[in-house]
PDB file of C-alpha atoms in Angstrom:
ATOM      1  CA  UNK Y   1    -193.055 102.658   1.152  1.00  0.00           C
ATOM      2  CA  UNK Y   2    -189.956 102.667   3.402  1.00  0.00           C
ATOM      3  CA  UNK Y   3    -188.278 100.056   1.558  1.00  0.00           C
ATOM      4  CA  UNK Y   4    -188.867 101.385  -1.755  1.00  0.00           C
ATOM      5  CA  UNK Y   5    -185.930 103.453  -3.485  1.00  0.00           C
ATOM      6  CA  UNK Y   6    -186.960 106.997  -3.605  1.00  0.00           C
ATOM      7  CA  UNK Y   7    -186.930 108.358  -7.686  1.00  0.00           C
ATOM      8  CA  UNK Y   8    -184.489 111.083  -8.120  1.00  0.00           C
ATOM      9  CA  UNK Y   9    -186.557 114.305  -8.929  1.00  0.00           C
ATOM     10  CA  UNK Y  10    -184.171 115.213 -12.197  1.00  0.00           C
ATOM     11  CA  UNK Y  11    -182.989 112.281 -14.661  1.00  0.00           C
ATOM     12  CA  UNK Y  12    -179.197 110.821 -14.819  1.00  0.00           C
ATOM     13  CA  UNK Y  13    -178.753 112.870 -18.008  1.00  0.00           C
ATOM     14  CA  UNK Y  14    -179.638 116.073 -17.247  1.00  0.00           C
ATOM     15  CA  UNK Y  15    -177.541 115.679 -13.806  1.00  0.00           C
ATOM     16  CA  UNK Y  16    -174.791 114.457 -16.007  1.00  0.00           C
ATOM     17  CA  UNK Y  17    -175.420 117.536 -17.692  1.00  0.00           C
ATOM     18  CA  UNK Y  18    -175.669 119.769 -15.186  1.00  0.00           C
ATOM     19  CA  UNK Y  19    -172.074 118.432 -13.618  1.00  0.00           C
ATOM     20  CA  UNK Y  20    -170.480 119.380 -16.939  1.00  0.00           C
ATOM     21  CA  UNK Y  21    -171.820 122.638 -16.879  1.00  0.00           C
ATOM     22  CA  UNK Y  22    -170.265 123.158 -13.713  1.00  0.00           C
ATOM     23  CA  UNK Y  23    -167.113 122.012 -14.519  1.00  0.00           C
ATOM     24  CA  UNK Y  24    -166.536 124.299 -17.220  1.00  0.00           C
ATOM     25  CA  UNK Y  25    -167.674 127.163 -15.582  1.00  0.00           C
ATOM     26  CA  UNK Y  26    -165.435 126.200 -12.567  1.00  0.00           C
ATOM     27  CA  UNK Y  27    -162.787 125.995 -15.060  1.00  0.00           C
ATOM     28  CA  UNK Y  28    -163.265 128.883 -16.607  1.00  0.00           C
ATOM     29  CA  UNK Y  29    -163.486 131.045 -13.525  1.00  0.00           C
ATOM     30  CA  UNK Y  30    -159.801 129.157 -12.655  1.00  0.00           C
ATOM     31  CA  UNK Y  31    -158.717 130.330 -15.935  1.00  0.00           C
ATOM     32  CA  UNK Y  32    -159.929 134.102 -15.286  1.00  0.00           C
ATOM     33  CA  UNK Y  33    -158.526 134.203 -11.924  1.00  0.00           C
ATOM     34  CA  UNK Y  34    -155.303 133.345 -13.291  1.00  0.00           C
ATOM     35  CA  UNK Y  35    -155.381 136.000 -15.230  1.00  0.00           C
ATOM     36  CA  UNK Y  36    -155.988 138.328 -12.774  1.00  0.00           C
ATOM     37  CA  UNK Y  37    -153.614 137.021 -10.269  1.00  0.00           C
ATOM     38  CA  UNK Y  38    -150.800 137.372 -13.396  1.00  0.00           C
ATOM     39  CA  UNK Y  39    -152.222 141.572 -13.925  1.00  0.00           C
ATOM     40  CA  UNK Y  40    -151.951 142.320 -10.331  1.00  0.00           C
ATOM     41  CA  UNK Y  41    -148.333 140.952 -10.049  1.00  0.00           C
ATOM     42  CA  UNK Y  42    -147.222 142.345 -13.287  1.00  0.00           C
ATOM     43  CA  UNK Y  43    -148.864 145.814 -12.039  1.00  0.00           C
ATOM     44  CA  UNK Y  44    -147.381 145.431  -8.423  1.00  0.00           C
ATOM     45  CA  UNK Y  45    -143.913 144.477  -9.670  1.00  0.00           C
ATOM     46  CA  UNK Y  46    -143.868 147.260 -12.239  1.00  0.00           C
ATOM     47  CA  UNK Y  47    -145.079 149.821  -9.218  1.00  0.00           C
ATOM     48  CA  UNK Y  48    -142.071 148.717  -7.159  1.00  0.00           C
ATOM     49  CA  UNK Y  49    -139.507 148.101  -9.686  1.00  0.00           C
ATOM     50  CA  UNK Y  50    -139.154 150.503 -12.401  1.00  0.00           C
ATOM     51  CA  UNK Y  51    -137.708 149.534 -15.627  1.00  0.00           C
ATOM     52  CA  UNK Y  52    -133.933 149.866 -15.818  1.00  0.00           C
ATOM     53  CA  UNK Y  53    -132.507 152.480 -18.577  1.00  0.00           C
ATOM     54  CA  UNK Y  54    -128.909 151.444 -19.848  1.00  0.00           C
ATOM     55  CA  UNK Y  55    -129.168 153.529 -22.780  1.00  0.00           C
ATOM     56  CA  UNK Y  56    -126.792 156.625 -22.682  1.00  0.00           C
ATOM     57  CA  UNK Y  57    -125.190 155.928 -19.037  1.00  0.00           C
ATOM     58  CA  UNK Y  58    -121.218 155.800 -18.553  1.00  0.00           C
ATOM     59  CA  UNK Y  59    -119.296 153.046 -17.127  1.00  0.00           C
ATOM     60  CA  UNK Y  60    -118.971 155.092 -14.078  1.00  0.00           C
ATOM     61  CA  UNK Y  61    -122.612 156.029 -13.703  1.00  0.00           C
ATOM     62  CA  UNK Y  62    -123.397 152.050 -14.934  1.00  0.00           C
ATOM     63  CA  UNK Y  63    -121.265 151.073 -11.685  1.00  0.00           C
ATOM     64  CA  UNK Y  64    -123.223 153.076  -9.232  1.00  0.00           C
ATOM     65  CA  UNK Y  65    -126.337 151.372 -10.575  1.00  0.00           C
ATOM     66  CA  UNK Y  66    -124.915 148.239  -9.971  1.00  0.00           C
ATOM     67  CA  UNK Y  67    -123.643 149.272  -6.709  1.00  0.00           C
ATOM     68  CA  UNK Y  68    -127.388 150.430  -5.597  1.00  0.00           C
ATOM     69  CA  UNK Y  69    -128.981 147.211  -7.381  1.00  0.00           C
ATOM     70  CA  UNK Y  70    -126.655 144.891  -5.335  1.00  0.00           C
ATOM     71  CA  UNK Y  71    -127.363 146.772  -1.912  1.00  0.00           C
ATOM     72  CA  UNK Y  72    -131.333 146.976  -2.537  1.00  0.00           C
ATOM     73  CA  UNK Y  73    -130.556 142.914  -3.343  1.00  0.00           C
ATOM     74  CA  UNK Y  74    -128.476 142.501   0.290  1.00  0.00           C
ATOM     75  CA  UNK Y  75    -131.507 144.590   2.156  1.00  0.00           C
ATOM     76  CA  UNK Y  76    -134.385 142.068   0.823  1.00  0.00           C
ATOM     77  CA  UNK Y  77    -132.293 139.267   1.296  1.00  0.00           C
ATOM     78  CA  UNK Y  78    -131.803 140.281   4.926  1.00  0.00           C
ATOM     79  CA  UNK Y  79    -135.695 140.567   5.356  1.00  0.00           C
ATOM     80  CA  UNK Y  80    -136.312 137.137   3.383  1.00  0.00           C
ATOM     81  CA  UNK Y  81    -134.293 135.632   6.272  1.00  0.00           C
ATOM     82  CA  UNK Y  82    -135.660 137.493   9.137  1.00  0.00           C
ATOM     83  CA  UNK Y  83    -139.496 136.381   7.932  1.00  0.00           C
ATOM     84  CA  UNK Y  84    -138.110 132.663   6.940  1.00  0.00           C
ATOM     85  CA  UNK Y  85    -136.787 132.780  10.837  1.00  0.00           C
ATOM     86  CA  UNK Y  86    -139.665 133.895  12.220  1.00  0.00           C
ATOM     87  CA  UNK Y  87    -141.325 131.321  10.554  1.00  0.00           C
ATOM     88  CA  UNK Y  88    -139.614 128.461  11.474  1.00  0.00           C
ATOM     89  CA  UNK Y  89    -139.741 129.402  14.720  1.00  0.00           C
ATOM     90  CA  UNK Y  90    -143.816 129.953  15.273  1.00  0.00           C
ATOM     91  CA  UNK Y  91    -143.809 126.283  13.360  1.00  0.00           C
ATOM     92  CA  UNK Y  92    -141.744 125.003  16.026  1.00  0.00           C
ATOM     93  CA  UNK Y  93    -143.658 126.271  18.372  1.00  0.00           C
ATOM     94  CA  UNK Y  94    -146.420 125.142  16.684  1.00  0.00           C
ATOM     95  CA  UNK Y  95    -145.448 121.748  16.704  1.00  0.00           C
ATOM     96  CA  UNK Y  96    -144.212 121.407  20.019  1.00  0.00           C
ATOM     97  CA  UNK Y  97    -147.483 122.842  21.789  1.00  0.00           C
ATOM     98  CA  UNK Y  98    -149.455 120.418  19.510  1.00  0.00           C
ATOM     99  CA  UNK Y  99    -146.987 117.644  21.028  1.00  0.00           C
ATOM    100  CA  UNK Y 100    -148.034 119.109  24.454  1.00  0.00           C
ATOM    101  CA  UNK Y 101    -151.274 118.093  23.690  1.00  0.00           C
ATOM    102  CA  UNK Y 102    -151.035 114.848  22.378  1.00  0.00           C
ATOM    103  CA  UNK Y 103    -149.421 113.650  25.548  1.00  0.00           C
ATOM    104  CA  UNK Y 104    -151.701 115.013  27.495  1.00  0.00           C
ATOM    105  CA  UNK Y 105    -154.556 114.014  25.926  1.00  0.00           C
ATOM    106  CA  UNK Y 106    -152.922 110.220  26.000  1.00  0.00           C
ATOM    107  CA  UNK Y 107    -151.992 110.913  29.831  1.00  0.00           C
ATOM    108  CA  UNK Y 108    -155.214 111.709  31.078  1.00  0.00           C
ATOM    109  CA  UNK Y 109    -157.857 109.102  31.368  1.00  0.00           C
ATOM    110  CA  UNK Y 110    -161.376 110.418  31.935  1.00  0.00           C
ATOM    111  CA  UNK Y 111    -163.110 108.194  34.589  1.00  0.00           C
ATOM    112  CA  UNK Y 112    -166.463 106.063  34.388  1.00  0.00           C
ATOM    113  CA  UNK Y 113    -169.082 108.657  35.993  1.00  0.00           C
ATOM    114  CA  UNK Y 114    -171.095 106.991  38.270  1.00  0.00           C
ATOM    115  CA  UNK Y 115    -174.774 108.312  38.082  1.00  0.00           C
ATOM    116  CA  UNK Y 116    -175.895 110.292  41.474  1.00  0.00           C
ATOM    117  CA  UNK Y 117    -179.225 110.707  42.695  1.00  0.00           C
ATOM    118  CA  UNK Y 118    -179.693 113.824  44.180  1.00  0.00           C
ATOM    119  CA  UNK Y 119    -183.324 115.440  44.994  1.00  0.00           C
ATOM    120  CA  UNK Y 120    -184.001 119.057  43.477  1.00  0.00           C
ATOM    121  CA  UNK Y 121    -183.922 120.490  46.983  1.00  0.00           C
ATOM    122  CA  UNK Y 122    -180.134 118.997  47.735  1.00  0.00           C
ATOM    123  CA  UNK Y 123    -179.441 120.370  44.250  1.00  0.00           C
ATOM    124  CA  UNK Y 124    -180.630 123.888  45.045  1.00  0.00           C
ATOM    125  CA  UNK Y 125    -178.991 123.982  48.630  1.00  0.00           C
ATOM    126  CA  UNK Y 126    -175.823 123.043  46.444  1.00  0.00           C
ATOM    127  CA  UNK Y 127    -176.137 125.751  43.871  1.00  0.00           C
ATOM    128  CA  UNK Y 128    -177.550 128.221  45.757  1.00  0.00           C
ATOM    129  CA  UNK Y 129    -175.653 127.635  49.170  1.00  0.00           C
ATOM    130  CA  UNK Y 130    -176.480 129.693  52.078  1.00  0.00           C
ATOM    131  CA  UNK Y 131    -179.498 131.780  49.827  1.00  0.00           C
ATOM    132  CA  UNK Y 132    -181.696 128.817  49.847  1.00  0.00           C
ATOM    133  CA  UNK Y 133    -183.841 128.853  52.430  1.00  0.00           C
ATOM    134  CA  UNK Y 134    -187.260 128.085  51.090  1.00  0.00           C
ATOM    135  CA  UNK Y 135    -188.461 124.854  49.900  1.00  0.00           C
ATOM    136  CA  UNK Y 136    -190.279 124.211  46.519  1.00  0.00           C
ATOM    137  CA  UNK Y 137    -192.678 121.909  45.830  1.00  0.00           C
ATOM    138  CA  UNK Y 138    -191.655 121.404  42.018  1.00  0.00           C
ATOM    139  CA  UNK Y 139    -194.277 118.675  41.370  1.00  0.00           C
ATOM    140  CA  UNK Y 140    -197.100 120.707  42.958  1.00  0.00           C
ATOM    141  CA  UNK Y 141    -198.093 122.596  39.857  1.00  0.00           C
ATOM    142  CA  UNK Y 142    -198.049 119.455  36.909  1.00  0.00           C
ATOM    143  CA  UNK Y 143    -200.886 118.380  35.579  1.00  0.00           C
ATOM    144  CA  UNK Y 144    -202.480 115.136  36.128  1.00  0.00           C
ATOM    145  CA  UNK Y 145    -203.123 112.986  33.456  1.00  0.00           C
ATOM    146  CA  UNK Y 146    -205.623 110.043  33.564  1.00  0.00           C
ATOM    147  CA  UNK Y 147    -204.384 106.942  31.883  1.00  0.00           C
ATOM    148  CA  UNK Y 148    -206.872 104.975  29.962  1.00  0.00           C
ATOM    149  CA  UNK Y 149    -207.199 101.776  29.828  1.00  0.00           C
ATOM    150  CA  UNK Y 150    -206.430 100.022  26.641  1.00  0.00           C
ATOM    151  CA  UNK Y 151    -209.847  97.980  25.577  1.00  0.00           C
ATOM    152  CA  UNK Y 152    -207.912  94.208  25.001  1.00  0.00           C
ATOM    153  CA  UNK Y 153    -209.918  92.178  22.570  1.00  0.00           C
ATOM    154  CA  UNK Y 154    -210.921  88.658  23.815  1.00  0.00           C
ATOM    155  CA  UNK Y 155    -208.394  85.910  22.656  1.00  0.00           C
ATOM    156  CA  UNK Y 156    -210.993  83.261  21.210  1.00  0.00           C
ATOM    157  CA  UNK Y 157    -210.472  80.501  18.994  1.00  0.00           C
ATOM    158  CA  UNK Y 158    -209.679  81.210  15.677  1.00  0.00           C
ATOM    159  CA  UNK Y 159    -211.368  78.111  14.101  1.00  0.00           C
ATOM    160  CA  UNK Y 160    -214.540  78.897  15.757  1.00  0.00           C
ATOM    161  CA  UNK Y 161    -214.466  82.258  14.711  1.00  0.00           C
ATOM    162  CA  UNK Y 162    -214.081  81.408  10.818  1.00  0.00           C
ATOM    163  CA  UNK Y 163    -217.480  79.538  10.895  1.00  0.00           C
ATOM    164  CA  UNK Y 164    -219.415  82.264  12.548  1.00  0.00           C
ATOM    165  CA  UNK Y 165    -218.366  84.805   9.759  1.00  0.00           C
ATOM    166  CA  UNK Y 166    -218.076  82.789   6.625  1.00  0.00           C
ATOM    167  CA  UNK Y 167    -220.535  84.276   4.326  1.00  0.00           C
ATOM    168  CA  UNK Y 168    -222.396  87.063   3.807  1.00  0.00           C
ATOM    169  CA  UNK Y 169    -223.338  87.597   7.320  1.00  0.00           C
ATOM    170  CA  UNK Y 170    -220.310  87.092   8.376  1.00  0.00           C
ATOM    171  CA  UNK Y 171    -218.800  89.932   6.558  1.00  0.00           C
ATOM    172  CA  UNK Y 172    -221.684  92.173   7.121  1.00  0.00           C
ATOM    173  CA  UNK Y 173    -221.277  91.534  11.543  1.00  0.00           C
ATOM    174  CA  UNK Y 174    -217.283  93.081  10.637  1.00  0.00           C
ATOM    175  CA  UNK Y 175    -218.122  95.734   8.694  1.00  0.00           C
ATOM    176  CA  UNK Y 176    -220.513  97.420  11.417  1.00  0.00           C
ATOM    177  CA  UNK Y 177    -218.348  96.056  14.104  1.00  0.00           C
ATOM    178  CA  UNK Y 178    -215.398  97.775  12.359  1.00  0.00           C
ATOM    179  CA  UNK Y 179    -217.409 101.013  11.843  1.00  0.00           C
ATOM    180  CA  UNK Y 180    -218.410 101.401  15.698  1.00  0.00           C
TER     181      UNK Y 180
END
């Protein structure tokens, strides 16, 4: 039974159909997620950057508006630069630490451990130190199990046995012996 290949619980056609449905559902979910992100981005941009109104402004007001926009752009660029420097610094630290870890792992060679036989008393004295005063007999409460000797069949010459077992009498003997 262990050698025979297991039969799948569902047919290959049904499995293929399920895979196709799963892929279609995943594709629909990705499209929906992209649309949601786009809507969220548009909403955030409309809140942070109100639409510009140029109509009805004089030249002086347009120049002031341009100066104000340039100032805002400079502030945003400074923030972007500062964040970029922090990210680069963190990346460099991560790379340095991973290099150190790699070097430590390569230098550190684990010694081959030897099995040490230690008695339970010695183990308790090591673990408990001065608090270990009593001696324990760990084997005292264990159950004893008597092993039954296996009945070994007598090895006889099979040629003699075949003649004795041939015919109906021999089969009856086998049947009677097997039932006991």
